[in-house]
XYZ file of C-alpha atoms in Angstrom:
637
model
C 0.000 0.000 0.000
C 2.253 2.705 -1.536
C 0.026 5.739 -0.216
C -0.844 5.506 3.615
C -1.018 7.947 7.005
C -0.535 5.707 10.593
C -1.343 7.076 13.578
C 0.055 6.070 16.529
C -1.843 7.295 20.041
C -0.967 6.512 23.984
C -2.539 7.878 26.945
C -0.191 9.454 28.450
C -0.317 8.981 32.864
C -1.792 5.573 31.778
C 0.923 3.497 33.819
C 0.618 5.753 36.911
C -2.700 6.203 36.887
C -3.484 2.173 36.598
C -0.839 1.483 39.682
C -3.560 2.856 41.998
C -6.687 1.057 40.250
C -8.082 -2.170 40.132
C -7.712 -4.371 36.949
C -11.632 -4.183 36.565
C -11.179 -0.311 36.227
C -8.352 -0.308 33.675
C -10.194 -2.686 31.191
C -13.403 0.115 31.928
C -11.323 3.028 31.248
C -9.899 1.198 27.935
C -12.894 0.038 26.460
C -14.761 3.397 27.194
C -11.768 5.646 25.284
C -11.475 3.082 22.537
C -15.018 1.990 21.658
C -15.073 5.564 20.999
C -12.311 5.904 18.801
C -13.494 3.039 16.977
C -16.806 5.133 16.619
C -14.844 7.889 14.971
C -12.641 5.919 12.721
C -15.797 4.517 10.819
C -17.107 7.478 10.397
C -13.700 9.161 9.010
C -13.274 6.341 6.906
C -10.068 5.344 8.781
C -8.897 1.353 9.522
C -8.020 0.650 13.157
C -5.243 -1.731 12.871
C -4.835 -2.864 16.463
C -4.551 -1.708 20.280
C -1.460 -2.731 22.011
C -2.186 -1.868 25.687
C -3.078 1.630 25.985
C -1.285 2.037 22.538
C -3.887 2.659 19.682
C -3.017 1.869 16.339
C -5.030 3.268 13.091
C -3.774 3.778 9.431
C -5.763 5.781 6.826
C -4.976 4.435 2.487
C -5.798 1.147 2.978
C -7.413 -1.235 2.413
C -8.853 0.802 0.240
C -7.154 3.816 -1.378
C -7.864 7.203 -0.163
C -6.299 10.167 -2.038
C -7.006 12.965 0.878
C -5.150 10.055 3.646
C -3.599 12.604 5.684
C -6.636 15.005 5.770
C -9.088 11.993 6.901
C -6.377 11.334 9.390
C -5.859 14.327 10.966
C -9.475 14.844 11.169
C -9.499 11.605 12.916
C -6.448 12.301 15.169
C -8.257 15.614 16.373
C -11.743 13.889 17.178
C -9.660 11.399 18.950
C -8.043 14.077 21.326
C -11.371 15.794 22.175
C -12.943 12.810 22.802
C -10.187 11.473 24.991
C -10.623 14.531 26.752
C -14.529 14.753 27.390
C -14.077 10.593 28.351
C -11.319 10.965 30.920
C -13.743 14.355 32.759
C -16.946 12.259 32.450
C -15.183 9.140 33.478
C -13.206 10.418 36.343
C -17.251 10.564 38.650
C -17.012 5.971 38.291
C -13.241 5.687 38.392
C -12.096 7.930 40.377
C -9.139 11.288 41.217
C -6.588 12.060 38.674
C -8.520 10.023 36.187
C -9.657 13.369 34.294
C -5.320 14.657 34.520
C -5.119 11.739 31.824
C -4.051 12.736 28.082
C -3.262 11.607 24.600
C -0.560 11.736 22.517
C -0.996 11.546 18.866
C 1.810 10.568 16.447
C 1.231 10.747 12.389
C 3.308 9.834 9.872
C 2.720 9.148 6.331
C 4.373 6.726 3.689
C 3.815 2.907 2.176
C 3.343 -0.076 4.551
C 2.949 -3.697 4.203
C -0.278 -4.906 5.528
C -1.479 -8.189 6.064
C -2.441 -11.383 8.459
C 0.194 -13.666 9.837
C -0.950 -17.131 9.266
C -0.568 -19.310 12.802
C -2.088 -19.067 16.403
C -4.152 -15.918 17.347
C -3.882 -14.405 13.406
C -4.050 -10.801 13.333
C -4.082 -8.207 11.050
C -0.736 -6.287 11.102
C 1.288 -3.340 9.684
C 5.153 -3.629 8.758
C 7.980 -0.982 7.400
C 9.822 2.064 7.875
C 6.564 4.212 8.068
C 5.505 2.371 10.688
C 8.431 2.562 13.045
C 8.667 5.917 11.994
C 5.497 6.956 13.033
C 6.046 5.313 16.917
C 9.264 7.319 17.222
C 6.744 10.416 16.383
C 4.847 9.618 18.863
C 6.612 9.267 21.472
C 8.899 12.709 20.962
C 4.953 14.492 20.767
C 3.586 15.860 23.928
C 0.696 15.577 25.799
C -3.061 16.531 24.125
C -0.923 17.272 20.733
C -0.782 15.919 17.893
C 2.202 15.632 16.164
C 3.651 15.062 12.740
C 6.233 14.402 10.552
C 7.695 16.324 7.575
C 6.019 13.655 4.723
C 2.384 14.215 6.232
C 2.763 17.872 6.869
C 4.221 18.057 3.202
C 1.118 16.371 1.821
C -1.423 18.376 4.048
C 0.247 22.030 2.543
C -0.291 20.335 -0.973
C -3.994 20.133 -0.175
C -4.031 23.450 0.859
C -4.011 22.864 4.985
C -0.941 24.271 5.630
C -2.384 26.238 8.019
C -2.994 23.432 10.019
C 0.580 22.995 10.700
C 3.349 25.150 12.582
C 6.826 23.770 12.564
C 8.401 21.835 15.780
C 11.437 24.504 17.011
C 13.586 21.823 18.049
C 14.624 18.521 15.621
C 13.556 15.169 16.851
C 16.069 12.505 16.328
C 14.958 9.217 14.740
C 17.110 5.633 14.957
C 18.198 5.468 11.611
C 17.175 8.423 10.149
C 18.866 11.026 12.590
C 17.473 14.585 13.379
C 14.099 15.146 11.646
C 11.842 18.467 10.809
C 8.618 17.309 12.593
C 5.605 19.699 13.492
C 2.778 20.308 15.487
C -1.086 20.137 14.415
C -3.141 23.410 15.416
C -6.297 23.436 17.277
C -8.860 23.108 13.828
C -12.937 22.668 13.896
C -13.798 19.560 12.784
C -17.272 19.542 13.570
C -19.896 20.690 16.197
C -17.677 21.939 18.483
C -13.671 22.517 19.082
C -11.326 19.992 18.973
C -9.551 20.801 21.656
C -11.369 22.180 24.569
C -10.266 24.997 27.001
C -9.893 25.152 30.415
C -12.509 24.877 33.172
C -13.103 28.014 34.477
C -12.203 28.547 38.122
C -14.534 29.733 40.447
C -15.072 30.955 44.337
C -18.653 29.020 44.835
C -19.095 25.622 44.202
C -22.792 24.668 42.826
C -25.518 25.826 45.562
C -23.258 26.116 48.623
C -22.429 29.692 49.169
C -18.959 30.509 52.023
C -21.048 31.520 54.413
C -22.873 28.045 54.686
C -19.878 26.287 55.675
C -19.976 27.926 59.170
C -18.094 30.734 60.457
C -18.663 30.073 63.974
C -17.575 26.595 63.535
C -14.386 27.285 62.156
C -12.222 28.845 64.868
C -10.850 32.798 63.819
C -7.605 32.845 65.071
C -5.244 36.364 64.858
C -2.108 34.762 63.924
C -0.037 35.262 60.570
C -1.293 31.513 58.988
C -4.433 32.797 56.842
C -6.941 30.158 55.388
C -6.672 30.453 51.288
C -9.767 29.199 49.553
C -9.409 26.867 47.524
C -8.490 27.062 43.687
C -9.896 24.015 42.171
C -12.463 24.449 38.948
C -16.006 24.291 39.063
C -16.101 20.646 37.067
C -13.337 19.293 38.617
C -14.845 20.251 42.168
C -18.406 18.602 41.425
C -16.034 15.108 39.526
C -14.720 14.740 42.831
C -17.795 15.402 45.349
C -19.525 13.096 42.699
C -17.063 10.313 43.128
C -16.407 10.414 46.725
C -20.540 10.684 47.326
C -20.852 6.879 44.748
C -18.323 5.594 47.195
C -20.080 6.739 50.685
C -23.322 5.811 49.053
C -22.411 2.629 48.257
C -21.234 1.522 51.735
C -24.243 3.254 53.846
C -26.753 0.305 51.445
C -25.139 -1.990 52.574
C -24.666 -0.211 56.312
C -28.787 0.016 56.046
C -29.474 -3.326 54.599
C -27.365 -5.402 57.565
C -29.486 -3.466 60.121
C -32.870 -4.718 58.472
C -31.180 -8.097 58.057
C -29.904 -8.722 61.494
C -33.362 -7.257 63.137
C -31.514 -4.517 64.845
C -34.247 -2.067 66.327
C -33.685 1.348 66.536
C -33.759 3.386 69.914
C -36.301 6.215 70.760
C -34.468 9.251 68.853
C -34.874 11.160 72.628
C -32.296 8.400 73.637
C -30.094 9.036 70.525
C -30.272 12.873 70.687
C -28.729 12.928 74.423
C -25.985 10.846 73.025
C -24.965 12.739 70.753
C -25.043 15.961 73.025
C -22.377 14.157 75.342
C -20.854 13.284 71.778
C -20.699 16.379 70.615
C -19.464 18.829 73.421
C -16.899 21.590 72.712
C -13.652 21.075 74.148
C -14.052 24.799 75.046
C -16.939 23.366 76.715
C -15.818 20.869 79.018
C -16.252 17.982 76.108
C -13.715 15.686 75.506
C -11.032 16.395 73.265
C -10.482 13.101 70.071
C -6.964 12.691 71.313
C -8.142 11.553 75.050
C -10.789 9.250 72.970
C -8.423 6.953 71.391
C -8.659 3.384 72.418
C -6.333 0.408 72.077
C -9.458 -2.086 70.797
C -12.621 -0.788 68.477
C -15.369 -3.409 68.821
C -16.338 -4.376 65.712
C -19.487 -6.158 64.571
C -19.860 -9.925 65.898
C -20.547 -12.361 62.861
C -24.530 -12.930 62.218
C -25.072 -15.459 60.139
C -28.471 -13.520 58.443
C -26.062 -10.911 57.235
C -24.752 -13.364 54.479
C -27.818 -12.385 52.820
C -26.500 -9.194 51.917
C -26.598 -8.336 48.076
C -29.322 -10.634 47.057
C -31.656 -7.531 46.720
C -30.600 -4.244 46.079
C -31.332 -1.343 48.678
C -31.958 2.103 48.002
C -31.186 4.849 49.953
C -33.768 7.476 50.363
C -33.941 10.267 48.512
C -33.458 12.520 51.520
C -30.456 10.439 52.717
C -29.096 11.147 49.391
C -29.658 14.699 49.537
C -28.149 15.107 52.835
C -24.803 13.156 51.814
C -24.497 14.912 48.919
C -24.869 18.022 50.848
C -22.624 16.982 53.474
C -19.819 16.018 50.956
C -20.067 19.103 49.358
C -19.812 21.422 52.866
C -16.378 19.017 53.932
C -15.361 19.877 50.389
C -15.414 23.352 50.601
C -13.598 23.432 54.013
C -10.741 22.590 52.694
C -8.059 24.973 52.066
C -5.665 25.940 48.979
C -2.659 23.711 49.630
C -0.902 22.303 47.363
C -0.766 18.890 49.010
C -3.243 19.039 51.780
C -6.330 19.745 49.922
C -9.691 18.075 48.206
C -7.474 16.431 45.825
C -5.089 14.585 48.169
C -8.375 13.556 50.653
C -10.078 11.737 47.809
C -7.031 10.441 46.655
C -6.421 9.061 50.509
C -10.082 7.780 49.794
C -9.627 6.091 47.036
C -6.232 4.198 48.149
C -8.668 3.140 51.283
C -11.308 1.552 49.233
C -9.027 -0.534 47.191
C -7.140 -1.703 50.500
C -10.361 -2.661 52.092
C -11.093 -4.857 48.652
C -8.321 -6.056 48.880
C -8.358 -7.977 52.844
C -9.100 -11.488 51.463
C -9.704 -14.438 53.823
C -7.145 -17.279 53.136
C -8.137 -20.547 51.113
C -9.565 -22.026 53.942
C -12.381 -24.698 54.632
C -14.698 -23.775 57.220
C -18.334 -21.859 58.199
C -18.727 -18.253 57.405
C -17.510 -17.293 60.939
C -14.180 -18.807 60.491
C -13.759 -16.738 57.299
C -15.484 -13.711 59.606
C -12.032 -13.757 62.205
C -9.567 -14.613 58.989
C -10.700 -11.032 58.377
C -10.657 -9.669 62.032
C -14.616 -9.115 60.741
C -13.972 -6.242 58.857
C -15.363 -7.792 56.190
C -18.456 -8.319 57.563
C -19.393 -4.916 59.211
C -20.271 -1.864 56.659
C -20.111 0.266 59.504
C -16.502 0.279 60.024
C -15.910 0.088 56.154
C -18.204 3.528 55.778
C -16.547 4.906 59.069
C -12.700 4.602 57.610
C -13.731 5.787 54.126
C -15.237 8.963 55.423
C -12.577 9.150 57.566
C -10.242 9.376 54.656
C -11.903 12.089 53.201
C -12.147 14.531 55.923
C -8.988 13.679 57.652
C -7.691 16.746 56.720
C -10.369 18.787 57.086
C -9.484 22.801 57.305
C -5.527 22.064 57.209
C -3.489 25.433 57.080
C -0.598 23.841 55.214
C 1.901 23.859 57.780
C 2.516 20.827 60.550
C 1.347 20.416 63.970
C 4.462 22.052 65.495
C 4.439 25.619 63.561
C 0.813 25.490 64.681
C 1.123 25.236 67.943
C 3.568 28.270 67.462
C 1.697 30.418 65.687
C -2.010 29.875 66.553
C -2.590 29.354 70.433
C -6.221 29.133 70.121
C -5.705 26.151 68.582
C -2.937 24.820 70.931
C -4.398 25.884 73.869
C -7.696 23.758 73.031
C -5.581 20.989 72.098
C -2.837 21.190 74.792
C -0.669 21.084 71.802
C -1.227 17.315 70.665
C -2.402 16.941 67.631
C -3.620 19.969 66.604
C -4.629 19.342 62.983
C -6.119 16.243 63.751
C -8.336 17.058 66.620
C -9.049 20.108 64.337
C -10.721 18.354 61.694
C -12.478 15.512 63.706
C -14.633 18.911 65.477
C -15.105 20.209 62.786
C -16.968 17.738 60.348
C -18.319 15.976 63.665
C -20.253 19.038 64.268
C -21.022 19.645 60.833
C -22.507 16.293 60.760
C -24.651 16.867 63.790
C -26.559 20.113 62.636
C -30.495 19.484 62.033
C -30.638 19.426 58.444
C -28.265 15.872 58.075
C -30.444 14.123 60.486
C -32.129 11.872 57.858
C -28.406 11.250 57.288
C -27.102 10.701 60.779
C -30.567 7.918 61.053
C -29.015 6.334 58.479
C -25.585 5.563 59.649
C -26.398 4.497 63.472
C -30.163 3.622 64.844
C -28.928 3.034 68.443
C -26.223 4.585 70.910
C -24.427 1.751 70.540
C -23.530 2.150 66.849
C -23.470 6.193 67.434
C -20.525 5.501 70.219
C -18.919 3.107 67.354
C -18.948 4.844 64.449
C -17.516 8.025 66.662
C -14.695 5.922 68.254
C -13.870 4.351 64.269
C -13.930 8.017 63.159
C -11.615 9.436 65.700
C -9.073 6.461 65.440
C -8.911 6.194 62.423
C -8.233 10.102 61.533
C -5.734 10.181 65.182
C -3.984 7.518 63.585
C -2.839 10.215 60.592
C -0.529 11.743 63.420
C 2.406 9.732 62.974
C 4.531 12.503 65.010
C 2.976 12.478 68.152
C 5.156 10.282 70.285
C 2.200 9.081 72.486
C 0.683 8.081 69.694
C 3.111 6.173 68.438
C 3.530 4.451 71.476
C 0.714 3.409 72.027
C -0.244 1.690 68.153
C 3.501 0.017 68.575
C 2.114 -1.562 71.665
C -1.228 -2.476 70.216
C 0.693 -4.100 67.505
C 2.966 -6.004 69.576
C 0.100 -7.630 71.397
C -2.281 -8.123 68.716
C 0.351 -9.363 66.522
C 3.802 -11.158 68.131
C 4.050 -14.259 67.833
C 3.546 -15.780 71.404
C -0.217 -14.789 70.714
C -2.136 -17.873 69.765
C -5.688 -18.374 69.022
C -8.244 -20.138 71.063
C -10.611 -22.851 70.288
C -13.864 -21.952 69.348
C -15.381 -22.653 72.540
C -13.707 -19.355 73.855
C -15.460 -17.429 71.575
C -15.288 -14.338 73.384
C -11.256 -14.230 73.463
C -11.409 -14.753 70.338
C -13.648 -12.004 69.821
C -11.104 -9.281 71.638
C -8.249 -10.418 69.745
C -9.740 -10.098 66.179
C -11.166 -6.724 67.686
C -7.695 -5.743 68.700
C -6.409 -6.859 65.274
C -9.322 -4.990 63.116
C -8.102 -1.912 64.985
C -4.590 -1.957 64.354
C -5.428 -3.238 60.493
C -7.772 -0.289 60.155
C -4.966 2.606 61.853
C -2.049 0.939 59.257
C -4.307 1.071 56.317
C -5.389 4.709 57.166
C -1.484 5.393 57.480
C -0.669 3.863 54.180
C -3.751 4.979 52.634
C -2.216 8.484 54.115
C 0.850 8.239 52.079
C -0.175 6.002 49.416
C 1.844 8.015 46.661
C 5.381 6.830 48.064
C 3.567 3.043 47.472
C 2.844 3.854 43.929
C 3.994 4.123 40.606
C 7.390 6.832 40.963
C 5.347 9.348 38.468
C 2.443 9.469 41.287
C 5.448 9.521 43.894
C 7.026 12.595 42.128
C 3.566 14.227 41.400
C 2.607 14.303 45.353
C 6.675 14.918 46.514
C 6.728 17.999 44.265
C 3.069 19.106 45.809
C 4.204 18.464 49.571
C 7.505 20.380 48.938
C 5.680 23.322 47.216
C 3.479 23.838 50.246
C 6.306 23.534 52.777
C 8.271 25.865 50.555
C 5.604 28.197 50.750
C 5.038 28.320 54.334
C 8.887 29.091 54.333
C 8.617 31.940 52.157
C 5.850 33.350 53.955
C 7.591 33.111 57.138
C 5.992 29.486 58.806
C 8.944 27.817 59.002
C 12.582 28.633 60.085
C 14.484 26.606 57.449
C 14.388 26.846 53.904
C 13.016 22.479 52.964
C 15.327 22.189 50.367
C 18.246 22.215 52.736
C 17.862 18.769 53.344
C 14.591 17.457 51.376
C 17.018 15.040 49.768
C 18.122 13.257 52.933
C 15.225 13.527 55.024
C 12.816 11.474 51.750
C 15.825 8.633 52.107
C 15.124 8.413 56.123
C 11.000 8.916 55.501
C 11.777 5.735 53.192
C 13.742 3.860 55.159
C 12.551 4.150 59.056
C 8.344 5.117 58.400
C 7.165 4.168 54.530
C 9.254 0.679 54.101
C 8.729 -0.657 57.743
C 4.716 0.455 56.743
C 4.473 -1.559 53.602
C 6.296 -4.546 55.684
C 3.456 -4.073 58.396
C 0.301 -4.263 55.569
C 2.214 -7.829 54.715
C 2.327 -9.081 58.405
C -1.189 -8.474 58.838
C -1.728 -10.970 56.825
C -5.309 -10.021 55.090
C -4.318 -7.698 52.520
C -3.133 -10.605 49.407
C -0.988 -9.836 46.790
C -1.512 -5.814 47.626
C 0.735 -5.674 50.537
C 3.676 -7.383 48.117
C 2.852 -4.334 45.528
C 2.696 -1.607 48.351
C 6.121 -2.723 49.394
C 7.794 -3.811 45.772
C 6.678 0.092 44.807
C 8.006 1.755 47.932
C 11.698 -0.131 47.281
C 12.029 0.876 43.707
C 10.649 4.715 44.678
C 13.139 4.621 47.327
C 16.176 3.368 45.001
C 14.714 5.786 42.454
C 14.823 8.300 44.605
C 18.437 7.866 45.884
C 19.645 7.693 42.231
C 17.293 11.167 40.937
C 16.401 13.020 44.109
C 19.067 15.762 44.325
C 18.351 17.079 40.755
C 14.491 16.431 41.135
C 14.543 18.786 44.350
C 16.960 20.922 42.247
C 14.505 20.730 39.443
C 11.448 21.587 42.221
C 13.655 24.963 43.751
C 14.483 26.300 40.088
C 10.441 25.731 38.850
C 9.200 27.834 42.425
C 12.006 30.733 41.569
C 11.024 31.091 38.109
C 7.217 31.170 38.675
C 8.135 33.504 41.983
C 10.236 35.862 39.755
C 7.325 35.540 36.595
C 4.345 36.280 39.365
C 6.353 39.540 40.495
C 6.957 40.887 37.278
C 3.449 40.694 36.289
C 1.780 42.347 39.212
C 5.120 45.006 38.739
C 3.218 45.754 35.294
């Protein structure tokens, strides 16, 4: 086929972004993109060859002829990047942050090919010749949501009179065997109802319905010290993808939270009852209440196995539509009391959120023969209660509720409100556990708060699972720290050995004991999740954690500049907190094959890091500067 364009197009974040999903979501995201691109390609008359991964393969001449080949392809190549873009926004509600940061990058290059099907096992249709290794090496020198293109198909496009589709690369790629090449870049063209490549989302101040004012000024403490609260700078879609995501997840787990209580008969208390618990709950520290630090227990009970629970799933529950309001509501208000940082923000919660959930589908019981309630303590019974499963996800998400983007110990400096309330332990923490625990107990969520706990029992449980869980983000605090390493020790040394079942009830306190030092280590990981990922999400997060303590530095929260030693202290966070961490998920013995990829990721991030890290923190200081020096030359004009 003498007369041919190939286009070669990867996502690009594809690797990263599928080392924090599960397999099931990958093949979703895939499918979704290229069922769509397969869409466009009959309709521009183009042959999709193949997809290799998330590699996309299409050529345009062939099989039959086509004279305008590199017009019909570039048409094609420019549907393909806006509809990569409006898939990875609409898709990033079911699968999740960061999936909407994905892009495409579109390589084109025209010339003859051999075509044909191999004869043997698994015959496929396949392209071979110099055009088509040419066109990967295009590809992969492009850049993200372009499309670019080599001299032969930006040759024939000016002969056809679309040379003003094309502006010349600046720079010469360099191709094996062919050396430096002229290659150039594909302008933003029409190519039918709407642009090809869409702009930005807007940024805005108020997020749907929810003006400032209803997040609560009296429940926020005003403080007169130099940290101010920035709002946050997130876009209007992106905002909503997120509260829409997180809000699937919570819904998901309070069904099945609502359908155990109907199946195991519990009966709810008189409200009256309820109400006066959650007054004692829900007294000030300024008050005389107590304060989530003194709250934190060695043991959580969780919920005993019930045999009529096994039932769950075999007919879907709903939610009423006034729990749903309230959630969504709810999400929304935690949302917006959350602060512009560039690590501690919206972003990193649901991100913490989403590295919870697939931990908690990931604790597996072992291979084992046996009743239900065998597999029930395999699992310390996490498995089996919804309660603590919705309790640690929301956790996750408003764990850093109202953060000021500076650690506990500059707090305590500069804002003694805070640190008198606290008596300077855990400032941040405590913080965020008042604030979205009295958020959550105004009037107009108490459809919602009916549907999370009926008695006092489950109101005192989901309140202690809340307030471990979000303590257990501390990991400074020294009492803290104490006290989990002792809770480990005893729930898991060795000299501890299981009972028969005829002592149910020790066996009871030490899966209880277990569950609660499972559910503080996956909070912890879940926490830091990025150092246990792929080394692009690793450098994404690094570079946002360093920017925020950089800023506090520049605007005078911190006494030492955190590039003086960012370098050294990432090789000690590896080695003495993030390693021994991924170790821990492994000895617990219910997370499967996830606790093998937590820790294979944090080793190769860590040897990564000792390899790159002084020129990536070089790389971080000279990007701050020159955005620093840009910002005051523009407000200087």
């Amino acid at each position: 086929f003498p007369n041919t364009t190939v286009m070669f197009a990867d996502i690009v974040g594809f690797t990263a972004w599928s080392s924090t999903r599960e397999p099931s979501q990958v093949f979703i995201l895939l499918e979704t993109i290229y069922k769509e691109f397969d869409t466009l390609a009959k309709q521009r008359k183009v042959f999709k060859v193949e997809t290799v991964g998330d590699c996309y393969v299409a050529v345009c001449g062939l099989p039959e002829p086509k004279k305008d080949h590199p017009v019909a392809m570039s048409l094609f190549a420019a549907d393909c990047l806006t509809s990569m873009q409006e898939q990875v926004q609409s898709l990033e509600e079911e699968l999740g942050p960061d999936t909407a940061d994905l892009g495409i990058r579109i390589g084109l290059h025209s010339g003859p090919v051999t075509a044909g099907v191999l004869r043997g096992d698994r015959a496929r249709f396949q392209l071979f010749g110099d055009t088509v290794n040419t066109c990967a090496r295009v590809e992969t020198t492009g850049r993200k949501n372009t499309i670019h293109m080599s001299k032969d198909t930006a040759d024939l496009l000016t002969t056809m009179g679309k040379s003003h589709w094309i502006i010349p690369r600046s720079d010469k790629v360099y191709a094996k065997g062919k050396g430096e090449m002229q290659t150039y870049w594909m302008r933003q063209i029409q190519t039918g109802d709407g642009p090809s490549i869409r702009s930005n989302d807007l940024v805005v101040s108020n997020h749907g319905e929810i003006k400032v004012e209803d997040v609560g000024p009296k429940r926020r403490l005003s403080f007169g010290g130099k940290i101010k609260r920035k709002p946050q700078d997130l876009s209007q879609k992106k905002f909503d993808r997120l509260v829409n995501w997180n809000v699937d997840v919570l819904k998901t787990l309070l069904r099945q939270v609502e359908e155990r209580r109907e199946l195991v008969g519990t009966q709810p208390e008189d409200p009256a009852v309820i109400k006066a618990a959650e007054a004692e709950l829900s007294t000030p520290v300024a008050e005389g209440g107590n304060a989530a630090f003194d709250e934190v227990v060695e043991t959580i009970e969780i919920a005993t196995f019930n045999e009529d629970a096994n039932r769950m799933g075999q007919h879907r529950h709903e939610l009423s539509d006034k729990v749903q309001e309230e959630l969504r509501d709810y999400v929304r208000l935690m949302a917006r009391m959350y602060n512009d940082n560039p690590f501690h923000n919206f972003e990193h919660a649901s991100h913490v959120t989403m590295s919870v959930m697939k931990l908690l589908s990931r604790i597996v019981a072992p291979d084992i023969e046996g009743d239900e309630s065998q597999l029930h303590d395999h699992t310390y019974g996490i498995t089996s209660d919804p309660l603590t499963q919705f309790a640690v996800v929301l956790s996750a998400l408003l764990h850093d509720l109202d953060h000021l983007g500076v650690p506990n110990a500059q707090l305590v400096k500069e804002v003694p409100e805070l640190s008198r309330m606290y008596k300077d332990k855990s400032v941040a923490e405590q913080n965020s556990i008042d604030l979205a625990w009295a958020l959550l107990m105004e009037d107009r969520f108490a459809n919602l708060r009916g549907s999370i706990y009926s008695t006092t029992a489950e109101l005192r449980r989901f309140r202690q699972l809340v307030v471990n869980t979000i303590m257990a983000t501390d990991i400074m605090d020294k009492e803290l720290k104490a006290l989990r390493n002792a809770k480990w020790n005893k729930a898991f040394s060795q000299d501890v050995t299981l009972l028969d079942g005829s002592l149910r009830g020790n066996v009871m306190e030490i899966n209880n004991r277990k569950a609660t030092v499972v559910i503080e280590h996956l909070i912890q990981a879940s926490d830091i999740a990025h150092t246990m990922q792929h080394w692009q999400v690793y450098r994404k997060w690094n570079q946002r954690l360093f920017r925020e303590m950089y800023r506090a530095y520049r605007e005078g929260h911190a006494d030492k500049d955190p590039s003086e030693g960012w370098y050294e202290g990432e090789i000690g966070f590896f080695d003495f907190y993030i390693i021994p961490l991924a170790k821990k998920l492994d000895e617990c013995g219910v997370f499967g094959v996830s606790s093998h990829e937590y820790l294979n990721y944090a080793e190769q991030n860590r040897k990564e890091w000792e390899k790159k890290g002084r020129s990536v923190v070089a790389q971080y200081v000279e990007q701050i500067q020159h955005e620093y020096t840009m910002a005051i030359r523009e407000r200087n004009h």
